[in-house]
Coordinates of C-alpha atoms and ligand atoms in Angstrom, one line a residue:
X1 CA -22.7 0.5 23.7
X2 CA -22.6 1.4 20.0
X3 CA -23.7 5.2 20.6
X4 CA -20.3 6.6 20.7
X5 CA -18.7 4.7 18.1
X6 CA -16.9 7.3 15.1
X7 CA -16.2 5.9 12.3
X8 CA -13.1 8.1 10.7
X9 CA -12.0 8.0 6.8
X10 CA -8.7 9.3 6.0
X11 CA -8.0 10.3 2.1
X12 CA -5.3 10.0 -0.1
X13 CA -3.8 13.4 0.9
X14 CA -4.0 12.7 4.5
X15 CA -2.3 9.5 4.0
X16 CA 0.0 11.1 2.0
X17 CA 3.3 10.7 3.6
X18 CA 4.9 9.9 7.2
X19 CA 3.9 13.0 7.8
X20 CA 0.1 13.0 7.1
X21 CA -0.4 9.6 8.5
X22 CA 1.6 10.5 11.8
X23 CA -0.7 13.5 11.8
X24 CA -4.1 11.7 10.4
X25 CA -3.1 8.8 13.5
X26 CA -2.9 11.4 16.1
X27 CA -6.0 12.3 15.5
X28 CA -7.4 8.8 15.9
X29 CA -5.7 8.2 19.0
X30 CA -7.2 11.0 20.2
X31 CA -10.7 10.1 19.7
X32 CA -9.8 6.2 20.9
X33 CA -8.9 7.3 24.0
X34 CA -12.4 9.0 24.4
X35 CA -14.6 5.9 22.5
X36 CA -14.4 3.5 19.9
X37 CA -13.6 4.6 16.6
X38 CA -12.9 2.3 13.3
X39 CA -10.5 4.0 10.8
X40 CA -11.1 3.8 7.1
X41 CA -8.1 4.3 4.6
X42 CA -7.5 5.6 0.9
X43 CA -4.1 4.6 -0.6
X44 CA -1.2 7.5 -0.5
X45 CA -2.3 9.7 -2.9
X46 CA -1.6 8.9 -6.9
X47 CA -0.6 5.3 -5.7
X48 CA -4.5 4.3 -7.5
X49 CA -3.6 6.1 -10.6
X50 CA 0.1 4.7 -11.1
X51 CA -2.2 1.2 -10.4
X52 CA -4.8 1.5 -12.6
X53 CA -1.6 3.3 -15.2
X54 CA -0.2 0.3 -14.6
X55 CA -3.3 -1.8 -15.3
X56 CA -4.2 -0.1 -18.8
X57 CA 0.1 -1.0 -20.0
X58 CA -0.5 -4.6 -19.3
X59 CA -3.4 -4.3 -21.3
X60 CA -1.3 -3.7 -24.0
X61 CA 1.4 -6.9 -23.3
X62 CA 3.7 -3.6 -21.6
X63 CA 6.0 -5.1 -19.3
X64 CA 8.7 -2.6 -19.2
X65 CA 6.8 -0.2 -16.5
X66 CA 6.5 -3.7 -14.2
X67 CA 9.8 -3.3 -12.1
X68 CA 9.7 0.9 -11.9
X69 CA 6.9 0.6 -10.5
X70 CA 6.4 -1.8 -8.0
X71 CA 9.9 -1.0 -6.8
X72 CA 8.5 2.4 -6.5
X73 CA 5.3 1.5 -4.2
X74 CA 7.9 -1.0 -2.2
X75 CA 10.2 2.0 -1.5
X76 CA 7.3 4.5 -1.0
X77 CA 5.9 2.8 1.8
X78 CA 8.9 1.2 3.6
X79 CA 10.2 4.9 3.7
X80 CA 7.3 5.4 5.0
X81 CA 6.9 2.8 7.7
X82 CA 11.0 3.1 8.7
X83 CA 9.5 6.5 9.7
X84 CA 6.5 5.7 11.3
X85 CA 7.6 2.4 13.8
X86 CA 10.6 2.2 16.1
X87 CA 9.8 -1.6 16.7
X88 CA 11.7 -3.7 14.6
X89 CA 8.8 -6.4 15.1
X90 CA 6.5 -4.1 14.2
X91 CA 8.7 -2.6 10.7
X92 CA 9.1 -6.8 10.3
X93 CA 5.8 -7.8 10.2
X94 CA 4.3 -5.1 8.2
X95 CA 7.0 -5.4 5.8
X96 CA 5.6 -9.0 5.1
X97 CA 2.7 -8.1 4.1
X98 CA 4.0 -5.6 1.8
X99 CA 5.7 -8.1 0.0
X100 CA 2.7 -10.2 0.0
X101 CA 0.6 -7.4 -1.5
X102 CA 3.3 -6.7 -4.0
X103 CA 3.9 -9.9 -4.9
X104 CA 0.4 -10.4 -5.9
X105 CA 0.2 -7.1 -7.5
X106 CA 3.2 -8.5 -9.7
X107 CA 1.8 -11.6 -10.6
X108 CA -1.6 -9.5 -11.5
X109 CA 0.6 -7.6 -14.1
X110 CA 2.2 -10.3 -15.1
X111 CA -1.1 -12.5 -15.9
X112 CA -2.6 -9.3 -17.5
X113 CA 0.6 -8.4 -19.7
X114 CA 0.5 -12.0 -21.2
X115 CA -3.0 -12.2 -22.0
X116 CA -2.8 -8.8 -23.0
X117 CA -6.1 -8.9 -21.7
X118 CA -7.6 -6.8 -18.3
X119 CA -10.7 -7.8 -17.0
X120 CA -12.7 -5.9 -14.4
X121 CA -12.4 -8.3 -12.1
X122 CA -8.5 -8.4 -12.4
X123 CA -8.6 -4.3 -12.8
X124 CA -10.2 -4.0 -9.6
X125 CA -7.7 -6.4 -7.8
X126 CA -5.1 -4.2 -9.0
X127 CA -6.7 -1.2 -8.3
X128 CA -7.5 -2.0 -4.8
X129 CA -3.7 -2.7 -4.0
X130 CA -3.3 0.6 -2.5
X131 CA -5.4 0.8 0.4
X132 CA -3.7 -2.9 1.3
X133 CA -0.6 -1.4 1.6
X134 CA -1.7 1.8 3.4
X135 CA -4.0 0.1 6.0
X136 CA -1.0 -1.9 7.6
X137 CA 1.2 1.5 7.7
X138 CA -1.6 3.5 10.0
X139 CA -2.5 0.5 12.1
X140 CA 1.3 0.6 12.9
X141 CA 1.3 4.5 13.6
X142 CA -1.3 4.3 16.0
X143 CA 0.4 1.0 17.6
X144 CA 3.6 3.7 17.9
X145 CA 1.3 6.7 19.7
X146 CA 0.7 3.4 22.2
X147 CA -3.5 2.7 20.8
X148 CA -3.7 -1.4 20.3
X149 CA -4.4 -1.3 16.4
X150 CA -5.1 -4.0 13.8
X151 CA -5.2 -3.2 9.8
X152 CA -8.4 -4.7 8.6
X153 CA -9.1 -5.9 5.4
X154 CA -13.0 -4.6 4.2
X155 CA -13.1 -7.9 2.2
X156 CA -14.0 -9.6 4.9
X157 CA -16.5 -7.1 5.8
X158 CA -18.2 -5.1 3.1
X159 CA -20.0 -7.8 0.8
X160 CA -20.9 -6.3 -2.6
X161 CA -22.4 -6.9 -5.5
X162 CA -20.3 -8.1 -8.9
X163 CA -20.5 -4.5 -10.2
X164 CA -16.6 -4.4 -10.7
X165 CA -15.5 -0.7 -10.5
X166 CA -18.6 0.3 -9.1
X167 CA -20.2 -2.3 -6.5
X168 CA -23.0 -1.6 -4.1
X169 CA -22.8 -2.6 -0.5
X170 CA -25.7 -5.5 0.2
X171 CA -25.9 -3.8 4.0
X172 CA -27.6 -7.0 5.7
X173 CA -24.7 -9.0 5.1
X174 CA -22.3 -6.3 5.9
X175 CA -23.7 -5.9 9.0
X176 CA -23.6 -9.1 9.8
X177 CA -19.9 -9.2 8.8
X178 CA -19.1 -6.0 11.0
X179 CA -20.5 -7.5 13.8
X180 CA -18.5 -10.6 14.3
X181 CA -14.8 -8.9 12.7
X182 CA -15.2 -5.8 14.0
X183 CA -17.6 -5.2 17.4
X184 CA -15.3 -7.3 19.1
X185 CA -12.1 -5.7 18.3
X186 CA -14.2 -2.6 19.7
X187 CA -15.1 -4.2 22.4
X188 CA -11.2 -4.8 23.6
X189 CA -10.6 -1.3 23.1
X190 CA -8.6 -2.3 19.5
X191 CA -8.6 0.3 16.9
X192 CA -10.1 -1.1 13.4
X193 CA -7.7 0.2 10.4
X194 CA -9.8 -0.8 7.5
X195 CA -9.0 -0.9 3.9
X196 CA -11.3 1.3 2.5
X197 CA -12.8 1.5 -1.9
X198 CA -12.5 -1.9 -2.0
X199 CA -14.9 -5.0 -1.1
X200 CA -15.6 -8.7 -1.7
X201 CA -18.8 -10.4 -3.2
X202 CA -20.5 -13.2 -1.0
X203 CA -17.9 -15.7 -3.2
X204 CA -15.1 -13.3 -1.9
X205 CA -14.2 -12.0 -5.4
X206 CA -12.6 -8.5 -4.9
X207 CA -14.7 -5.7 -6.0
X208 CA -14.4 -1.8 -5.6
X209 CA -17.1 0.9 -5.2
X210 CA -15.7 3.6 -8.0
X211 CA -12.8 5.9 -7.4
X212 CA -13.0 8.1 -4.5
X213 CA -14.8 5.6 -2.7
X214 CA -13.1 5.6 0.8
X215 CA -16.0 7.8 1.6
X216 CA -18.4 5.4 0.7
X217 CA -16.9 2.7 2.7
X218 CA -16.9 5.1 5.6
X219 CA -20.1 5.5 5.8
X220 CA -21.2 2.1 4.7
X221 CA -19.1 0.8 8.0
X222 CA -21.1 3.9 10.1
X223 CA -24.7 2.7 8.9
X224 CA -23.5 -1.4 9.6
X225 CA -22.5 -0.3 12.7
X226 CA -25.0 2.3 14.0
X227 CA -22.3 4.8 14.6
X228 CA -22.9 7.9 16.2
X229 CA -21.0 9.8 13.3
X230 CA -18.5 9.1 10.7
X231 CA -16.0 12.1 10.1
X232 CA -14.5 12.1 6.7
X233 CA -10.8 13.5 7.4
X234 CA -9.8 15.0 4.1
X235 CA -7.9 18.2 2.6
X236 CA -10.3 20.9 2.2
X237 CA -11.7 22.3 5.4
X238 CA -15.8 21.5 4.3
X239 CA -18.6 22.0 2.1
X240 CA -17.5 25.9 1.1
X241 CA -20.7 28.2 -0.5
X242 CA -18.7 28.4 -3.3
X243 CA -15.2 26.8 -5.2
X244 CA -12.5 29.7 -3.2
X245 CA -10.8 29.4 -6.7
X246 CA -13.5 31.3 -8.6
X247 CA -14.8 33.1 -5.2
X248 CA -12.4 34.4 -2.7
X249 CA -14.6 35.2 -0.5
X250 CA -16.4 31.9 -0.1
X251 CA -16.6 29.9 3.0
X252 CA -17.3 27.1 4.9
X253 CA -20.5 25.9 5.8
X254 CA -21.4 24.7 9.1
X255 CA -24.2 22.3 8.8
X256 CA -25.7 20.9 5.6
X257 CA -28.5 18.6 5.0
X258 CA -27.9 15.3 3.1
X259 CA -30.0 16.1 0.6
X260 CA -28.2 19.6 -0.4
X261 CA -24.6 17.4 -0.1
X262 CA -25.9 15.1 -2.8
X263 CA -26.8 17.7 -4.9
X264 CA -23.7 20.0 -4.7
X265 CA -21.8 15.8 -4.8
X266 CA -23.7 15.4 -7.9
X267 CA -22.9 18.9 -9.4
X268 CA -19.1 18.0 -9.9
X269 CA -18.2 19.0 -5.9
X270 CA -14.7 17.0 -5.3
X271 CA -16.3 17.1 -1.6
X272 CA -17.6 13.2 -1.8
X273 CA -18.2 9.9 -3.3
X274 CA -21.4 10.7 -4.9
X275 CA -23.5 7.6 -2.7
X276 CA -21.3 8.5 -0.2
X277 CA -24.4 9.4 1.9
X278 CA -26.7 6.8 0.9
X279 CA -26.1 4.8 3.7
X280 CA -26.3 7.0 7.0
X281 CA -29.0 9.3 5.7
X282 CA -32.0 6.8 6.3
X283 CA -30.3 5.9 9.7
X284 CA -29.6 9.5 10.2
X285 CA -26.2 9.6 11.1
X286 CA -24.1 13.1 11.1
X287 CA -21.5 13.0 8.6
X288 CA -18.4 15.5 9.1
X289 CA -16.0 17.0 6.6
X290 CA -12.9 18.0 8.1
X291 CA -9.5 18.4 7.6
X292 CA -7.1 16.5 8.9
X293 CA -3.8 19.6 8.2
X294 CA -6.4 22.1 10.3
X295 CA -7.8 19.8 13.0
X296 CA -9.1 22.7 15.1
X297 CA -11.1 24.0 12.2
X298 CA -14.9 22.6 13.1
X299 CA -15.8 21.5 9.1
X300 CA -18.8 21.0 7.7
X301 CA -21.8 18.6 9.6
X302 CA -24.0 17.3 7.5
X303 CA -27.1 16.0 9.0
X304 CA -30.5 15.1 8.1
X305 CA -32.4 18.8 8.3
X306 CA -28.9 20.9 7.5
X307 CA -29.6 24.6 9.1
X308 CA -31.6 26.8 7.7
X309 CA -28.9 30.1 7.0
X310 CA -32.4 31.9 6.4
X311 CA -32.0 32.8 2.8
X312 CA -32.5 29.7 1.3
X313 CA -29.6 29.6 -1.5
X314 CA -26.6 27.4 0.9
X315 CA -23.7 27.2 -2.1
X316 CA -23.1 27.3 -5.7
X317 CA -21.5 25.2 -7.7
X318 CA -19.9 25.5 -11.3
X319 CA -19.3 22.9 -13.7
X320 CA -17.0 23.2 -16.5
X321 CA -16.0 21.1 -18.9
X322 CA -19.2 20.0 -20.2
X323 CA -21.0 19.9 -23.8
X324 CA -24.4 20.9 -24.2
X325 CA -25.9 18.7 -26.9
X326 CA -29.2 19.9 -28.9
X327 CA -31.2 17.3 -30.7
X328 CA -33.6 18.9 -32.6
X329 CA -35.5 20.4 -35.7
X330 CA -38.9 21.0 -36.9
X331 CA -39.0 17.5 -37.5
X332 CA -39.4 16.0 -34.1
X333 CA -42.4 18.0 -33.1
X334 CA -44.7 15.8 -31.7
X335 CA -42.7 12.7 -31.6
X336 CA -42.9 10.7 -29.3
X337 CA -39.9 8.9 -29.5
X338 CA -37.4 11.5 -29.5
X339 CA -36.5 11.8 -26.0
X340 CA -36.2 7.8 -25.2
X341 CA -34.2 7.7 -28.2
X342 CA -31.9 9.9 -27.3
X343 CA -31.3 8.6 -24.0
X344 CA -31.1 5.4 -25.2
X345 CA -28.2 6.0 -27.3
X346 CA -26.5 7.9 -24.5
X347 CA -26.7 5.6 -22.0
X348 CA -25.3 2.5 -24.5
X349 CA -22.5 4.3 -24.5
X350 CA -22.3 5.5 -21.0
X351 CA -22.8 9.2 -21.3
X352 CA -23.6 10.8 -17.4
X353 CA -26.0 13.4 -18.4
X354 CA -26.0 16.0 -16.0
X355 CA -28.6 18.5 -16.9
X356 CA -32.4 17.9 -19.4
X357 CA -34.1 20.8 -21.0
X358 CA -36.9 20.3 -23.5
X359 CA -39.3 23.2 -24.0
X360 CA -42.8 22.2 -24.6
X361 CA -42.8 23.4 -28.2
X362 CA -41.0 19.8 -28.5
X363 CA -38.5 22.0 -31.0
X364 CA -35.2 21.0 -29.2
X365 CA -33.7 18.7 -26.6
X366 CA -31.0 20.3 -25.2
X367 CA -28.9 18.1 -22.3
X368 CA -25.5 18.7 -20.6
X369 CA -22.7 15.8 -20.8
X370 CA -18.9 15.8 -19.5
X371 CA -16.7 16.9 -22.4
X372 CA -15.1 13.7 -22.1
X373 CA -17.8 12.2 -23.2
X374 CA -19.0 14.4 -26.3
X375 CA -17.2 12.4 -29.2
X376 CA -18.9 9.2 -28.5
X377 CA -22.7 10.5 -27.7
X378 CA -22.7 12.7 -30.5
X379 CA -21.8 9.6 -32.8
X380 CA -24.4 7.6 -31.2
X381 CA -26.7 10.2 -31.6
X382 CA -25.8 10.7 -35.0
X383 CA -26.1 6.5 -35.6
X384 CA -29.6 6.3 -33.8
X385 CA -31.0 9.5 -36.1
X386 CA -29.4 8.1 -38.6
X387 CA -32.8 7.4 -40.6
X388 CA -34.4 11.1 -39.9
X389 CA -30.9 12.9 -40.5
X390 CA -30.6 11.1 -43.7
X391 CA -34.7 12.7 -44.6
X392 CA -33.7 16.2 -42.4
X393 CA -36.8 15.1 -40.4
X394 CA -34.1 15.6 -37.1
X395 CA -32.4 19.2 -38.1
X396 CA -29.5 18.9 -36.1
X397 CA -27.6 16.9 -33.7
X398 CA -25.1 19.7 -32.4
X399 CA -22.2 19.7 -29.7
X400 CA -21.3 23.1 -28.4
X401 CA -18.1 22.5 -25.4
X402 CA -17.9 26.1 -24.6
X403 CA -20.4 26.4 -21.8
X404 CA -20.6 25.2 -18.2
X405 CA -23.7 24.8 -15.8
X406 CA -23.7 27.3 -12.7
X407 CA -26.1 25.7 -10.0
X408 CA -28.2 27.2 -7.1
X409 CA -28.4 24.5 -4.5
X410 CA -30.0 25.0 -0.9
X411 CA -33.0 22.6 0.5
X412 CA -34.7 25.8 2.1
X413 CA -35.3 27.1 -1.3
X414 CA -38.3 24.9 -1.5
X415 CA -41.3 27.2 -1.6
X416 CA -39.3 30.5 -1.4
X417 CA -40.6 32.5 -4.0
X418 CA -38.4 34.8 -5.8
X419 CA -35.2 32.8 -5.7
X420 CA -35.0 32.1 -9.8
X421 CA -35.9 36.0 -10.0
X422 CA -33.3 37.1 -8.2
X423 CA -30.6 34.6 -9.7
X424 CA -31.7 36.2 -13.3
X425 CA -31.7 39.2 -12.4
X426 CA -28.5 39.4 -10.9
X427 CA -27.1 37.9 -13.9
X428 CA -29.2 39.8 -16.3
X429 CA -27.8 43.3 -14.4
X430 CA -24.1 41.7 -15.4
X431 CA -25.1 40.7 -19.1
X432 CA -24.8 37.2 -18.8
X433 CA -27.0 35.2 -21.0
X434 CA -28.4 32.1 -20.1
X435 CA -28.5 29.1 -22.4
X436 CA -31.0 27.1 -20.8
X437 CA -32.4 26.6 -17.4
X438 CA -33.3 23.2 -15.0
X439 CA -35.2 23.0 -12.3
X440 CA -35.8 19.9 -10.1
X441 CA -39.5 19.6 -9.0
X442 CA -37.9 19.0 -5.5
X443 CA -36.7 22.9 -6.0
X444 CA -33.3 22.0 -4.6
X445 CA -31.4 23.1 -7.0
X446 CA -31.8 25.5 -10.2
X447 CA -29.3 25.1 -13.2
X448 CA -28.3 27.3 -15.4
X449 CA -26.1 26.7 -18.5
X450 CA -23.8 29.9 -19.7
X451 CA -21.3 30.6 -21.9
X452 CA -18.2 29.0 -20.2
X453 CA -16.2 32.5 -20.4
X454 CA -19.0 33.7 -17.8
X455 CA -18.9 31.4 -15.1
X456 CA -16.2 33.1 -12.6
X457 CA -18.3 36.5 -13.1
X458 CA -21.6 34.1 -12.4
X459 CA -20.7 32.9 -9.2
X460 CA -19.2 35.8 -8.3
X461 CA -22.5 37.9 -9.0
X462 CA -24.6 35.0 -7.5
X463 CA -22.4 34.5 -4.4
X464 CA -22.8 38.4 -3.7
X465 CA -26.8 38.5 -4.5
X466 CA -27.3 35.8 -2.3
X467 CA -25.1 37.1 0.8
X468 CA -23.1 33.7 0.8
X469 CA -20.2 35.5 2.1
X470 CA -21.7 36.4 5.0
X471 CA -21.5 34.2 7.8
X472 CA -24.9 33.4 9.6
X473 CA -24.3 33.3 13.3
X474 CA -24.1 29.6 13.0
X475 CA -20.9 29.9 10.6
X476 CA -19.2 32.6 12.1
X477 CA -16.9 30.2 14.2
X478 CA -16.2 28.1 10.9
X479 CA -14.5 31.1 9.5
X480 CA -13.0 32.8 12.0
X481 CA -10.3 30.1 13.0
X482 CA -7.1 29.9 10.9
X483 CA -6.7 30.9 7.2
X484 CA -8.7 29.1 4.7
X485 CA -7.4 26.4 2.9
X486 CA -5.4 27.4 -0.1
X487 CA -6.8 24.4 -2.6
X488 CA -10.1 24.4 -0.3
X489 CA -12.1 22.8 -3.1
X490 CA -15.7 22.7 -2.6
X491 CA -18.9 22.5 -2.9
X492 CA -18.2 23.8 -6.8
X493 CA -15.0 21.8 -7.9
X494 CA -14.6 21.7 -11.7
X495 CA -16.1 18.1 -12.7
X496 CA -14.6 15.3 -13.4
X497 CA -11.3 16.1 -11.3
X498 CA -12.1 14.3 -8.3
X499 CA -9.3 12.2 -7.3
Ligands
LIG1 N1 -7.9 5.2 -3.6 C1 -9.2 5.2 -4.3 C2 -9.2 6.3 -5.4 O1 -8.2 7.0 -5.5 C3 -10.3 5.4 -3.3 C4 -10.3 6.7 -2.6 O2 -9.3 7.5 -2.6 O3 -11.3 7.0 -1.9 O4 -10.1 6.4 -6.1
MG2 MG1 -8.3 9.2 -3.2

């Protein structure tokens, strides 16, 4: 009975307006009519930020910003929902609820504002406001395309850990949960609209799973439900072999394996949560990116053994904004300490390092952190060497922010010989010096870390060398339908600019 179940997430974008959602319910009700399907919902898009905006000015005892923008999110979606429902009962009863939502967001703000004080807890009660007041407006477009709908909320079904702003699903109780709210509701033939980023711990304190995390509760609710697939509905039309901004001619790929998706998710691609596939790749259930303004377009399948497109390399990505900090000297030649040190002062103060490089001389630890992030890990550095730099035992603790990492991701590469010699030499032909290099022992992925100027003529050079533009036969339908999509961010979005 569960086989055919879909689980569908819809982002920001495709919640967007009346628009979007009449367009992101159509494509439910579509699907319902063939088998059971469970929608997950982000807010409208920037309704998070102007929360979490709003979050951060209470901090500070603001109180001014209170009434522009809740009157704002009130108007928002009741212009939304007058659009959306022609049954007064229906516009009624929705309506209440978005009073309820806003009148707890208020008092949030308020309590916040006079403590000048914002816990995580009470940040990701705020935050979380936005998919409660989106959830109730797609249930009620689907009730109006004549599907039996119910908004759900996911903190009566995803049961987290207390990691506020990032919580982890505990799956046995979710599945539990899933079973008695939402396999019946199935069972009728009602449409699930659940919230999706946010969750509740055992105690039923509101937690969220990091921003972007619709995805994540997608296919959290696919793995506690045994789906057949989940579908992530978004903007872009798939995983592309390249970010179309920096590479016209890139395209869509048509099937993916999970472990190539985490690694272009973890190289700054705006594609997905980053555990987005954590839960469905051990039960082995297909994820699809598609988008939900070019519904015919097929997207991008990720599955557990992807397609092999022959050559190996599947996509690049390119990540800018990033500082490559060296650590080194003479002086730490043979130490032992060096490297734990190091990371130990970057992770107290919550550095992501994205990219290791030591040579075994043991002359110079060189790693790659968002720029964002340089100012406090080269103090901490600087504070945890403080002993050596005072002697000159550690030379240098250096920040250079004009280079980005240009990565080489395809699961095939594994055992292909020839792949880092061709990536060099291509690059090498063009002039482009390399600062360092990373390889994963799982040979995944090789990383290479250029002079930032570079990076469009890297992945340019790279995409061409490796024949990415050229659709296998398995792609050849991805491309052919309809134009690309003009943003189509993909498998090499810029990091740190996912919504
Ligand atoms: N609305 C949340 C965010 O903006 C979750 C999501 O969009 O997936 O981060
Ligand atoms: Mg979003």
């Amino acid at each position: 009975m569960n086989s055919s179940l879909c689980v569908m997430k819809f982002g920001g974008t495709s919640v967007g307006d009346a628009d979007c959602i009449r367009r992101s319910a159509a494509i439910v009700k579509a699907a319902a009519d063939q088998r059971p399907v469970v929608a997950v919902v982000s807010a409208m898009s920037g309704v998070t930020n102007r929360l979490i905006d709003g979050a951060r000015r209470a901090e500070l005892g603001e109180r001014d910003f209170l009434h522009p923008l809740i009157s704002g999110l009130r108007t928002q979606h009741l212009t939304a929902l007058r659009a959306l429902t022609s049954d007064p009962r229906k516009y009624a009863e929705v309506q209440n609820t978005i009073e309820e939502v806003l009148g707890e967001l208020e008092r949030l703000l308020q309590g916040t504002a006079l403590l000048s004080e914002l816990t995580p807890r009470a940040l990701d009660a705020i935050s979380g406001v936005g998919e409660r007041l989106s959830a109730p407006l797609v249930s009620a477009a689907l009730c109006e395309l004549g599907a039996r709908s119910v908004p759900v909320s996911a903190t009566d079904i995803i049961v987290t850990d207390i990691h506020h702003g990032h919580a982890e699903p505990l799956m046995v109780e979710t599945r539990k949960r899933a079973e008695t709210h939402l396999r019946p509701l199935l069972r009728d033939g009602v449409v699930p609209v659940v919230t999706g980023f946010i969750g509740a711990t055992l105690d039923g304190v509101q937690t969220t799973l990091g921003r972007g995390g619709s995805d994540y509760s997608a296919t959290i609710l696919g793995a506690a439900l045994d789906a057949q697939e989940t579908v992530i509905w978004t903007d872009v039309d798939g995983v592309k072999s390249a970010d179309p901004r920096l590479v016209p001619e890139a395209r869509t790929i048509a099937e993916i394996s999970y472990t190539e998706a985490a690694e272009l998710a973890y190289f700054g691609a705006k594609v997905l949560h980053p555990n987005t596939l954590r839960p469905v790749t051990a039960a082995g259930v297909p994820v699809w990116i598609r988008n939900s303004f070019s519904p015919e377009k097929p997207g991008t399948r990720i599955t557990s053994r992807g397609k092999s497109n022959g050559g190996g390399v599947k996509a690049l990505t390119a990540i800018r904004d990033v500082t490559m900090i060296n650590v080194g000297g003479p002086g730490i030649v043979g130490r032992t300490d060096v490297l734990a040190r190091s990371f130990a002062a970057a992770a107290a103060v919550r550095a992501n390092v994205l990219l290791v490089t030591q040579s075994s001389s043991q002359n110079d630890i060189c790693f790659i952190i968002p720029t964002a992030e340089e100012k406090r890990t080269v103090q901490a550095l600087r504070d945890a060497f403080a002993p050596e730099l005072a002697e000159q035992t550690v030379e240098h603790v250096s920040a250079n922010s004009s280079v980005a990492i240009v990565a080489v991701v395809g699961e095939n590469m594994q055992g292909i010989p020839g792949i880092a010699g061709k990536t060099f030499a291509a690059l090498g032909r063009e002039g482009i010096n390399i600062i360092a290099i990373a390889q994963g022992s799982s040979e995944y992925n090789i990383s290479l870390v250029i002079d930032a100027a570079a990076t469009q003529k890297a992945v340019t050079t790279l995409h061409k060398e490796f024949r990415l533009h050229e659709a296998s036969p398995a792609t050849a339908e991805a491309t052919s339908v309809g134009k690309q999509s003009p943003e189509g961010v993909s498998a090499a979005g810029p990091a740190g600019t996912r919504k």
